[in-house]
Amino acid sequence: MMEKDDFTPQDFLPFLLNRAAEECSLEFQGEYKNRYGMLRTEWRVLFHLGIYGSLTAKEIGVRAKIHKTKISRAVAKLAERRFVTRNRDENDRRAEHLALTPAGEMAYRDLRSVAREYDDKLTSRFSEDEAVLLRRLLKKLSGIET
Amino acid sequence: MMEKDDFTPQDFLPFLLNRAAEECSLEFQGEYKNRYGMLRTEWRVLFHLGIYGSLTAKEIGVRAKIHKTKISRAVAKLAERRFVTRNRDENDRRAEHLALTPAGEMAYRDLRSVAREYDDKLTSRFSEDEAVLLRRLLKKLSGIET
DNA sequence: CCTTGTTAGTTACAAAATCAACTATTATCG
DNA sequence: CGATAATAGTTGATTTTGTAACTAACAAGG
């Protein structure tokens, strides 16, 4: 009973992904937490609105793979702080179009530059090609090609 | 005031990492959850013991970048289910050496083969070179070269 | 020895995530 | 039309996590 055994569990992808994601998220958290007292889900929502302009909670969930209750609560907090506005869709009154307020825009641009610096710091460990490839592969893993 | 603007926040690495890790972890969870009712941290601990034989909670934490309280609770559950044993270090009686019981070994080998299949499925989307590079880069990101 | 500091691991309490059930609205189809 | 199903989003109950404080054991310096 010959068993091919080239599998090294310490290289198990979900395992490596979790570890890297955890490491980076925690480190990056230090950069923004004391700026706006924002939680991980909140800046992710903020980023999405900053990038794409206006989205519904549902759309954010699909793009970012975040659970809808997490988004619901994050949006509630962001709206409370006047970082986002909610606008009912007139064609489908279940959906709400979310967008950044000017204050939200400012916070986004600020965090965006912090993110850029941190991203540069991370990718400085790689060659340009490696960085490009890494991003492409990560997108492939989450089933998103764009 | 010219601003170089080659930074696309939707490609922000911590963001891509989180999304990919979340996607894979959730999908993989479906493969093992109903087998042993194990949580993410628990199988990660189980894997480490399976791979490295015997470790202290501290060592697992460093290698896997998992917070010590999470490990403490995961170990408690695994011990309760008779998957791991605890042995006080005689030289330093603060530390405990953890190891798998035969039942733990069986669970590990079972999950390991599930993991192998899932890993194959994931990496089948890439070329061999890409898969190797991806793992290398992920290790680099978590500050571990080995 | 004995104070002070450090480390391994646990635990209490607060914060957050998950799950299930819910409202309100729209879609489907007999 | 009218019943049933589906969808966007919210809320409450439960579970899990993170923070900080704790115990117990060791270490170093006086």
CSV table of C-alpha atoms (C1' of nucleotides) in Angstrom, one decimal, chain A residues 22 33 56-58 68-69 72-73 86 94-96, chain D residues 5-14 17-19:
chain,number,residue,atom,x,y,z
A,22,GLU,CA,-3.6,37.6,10.9
A,33,LYS,CA,-7.0,52.0,15.4
A,56,THR,CA,-25.5,48.5,-1.2
A,57,ALA,CA,-24.7,46.5,1.9
A,58,LYS,CA,-25.3,43.4,-0.1
A,68,LYS,CA,-24.2,40.6,6.2
A,69,THR,CA,-24.7,41.0,9.9
A,72,SER,CA,-25.1,45.8,9.0
A,73,ARG,CA,-23.5,46.7,12.3
A,86,ARG,CA,-28.0,55.7,3.4
A,94,ARG,CA,-35.5,46.9,0.4
A,95,ALA,CA,-32.0,48.0,-0.7
A,96,GLU,CA,-30.1,51.0,0.5
D,5,DA,C1',-40.9,31.9,-2.1
D,6,DA,C1',-37.0,34.8,-2.2
D,7,DT,C1',-34.2,38.9,-1.0
D,8,DA,C1',-32.2,43.2,1.7
D,9,DG,C1',-31.4,44.3,5.9
D,10,DT,C1',-31.9,44.2,11.1
D,11,DT,C1',-32.1,42.3,15.7
D,12,DG,C1',-31.6,39.1,19.7
D,13,DA,C1',-29.5,35.1,21.7
D,14,DT,C1',-25.6,32.4,21.9
D,17,DT,C1',-12.6,36.2,20.9
D,18,DG,C1',-9.6,39.7,23.0
D,19,DT,C1',-8.0,42.5,27.1
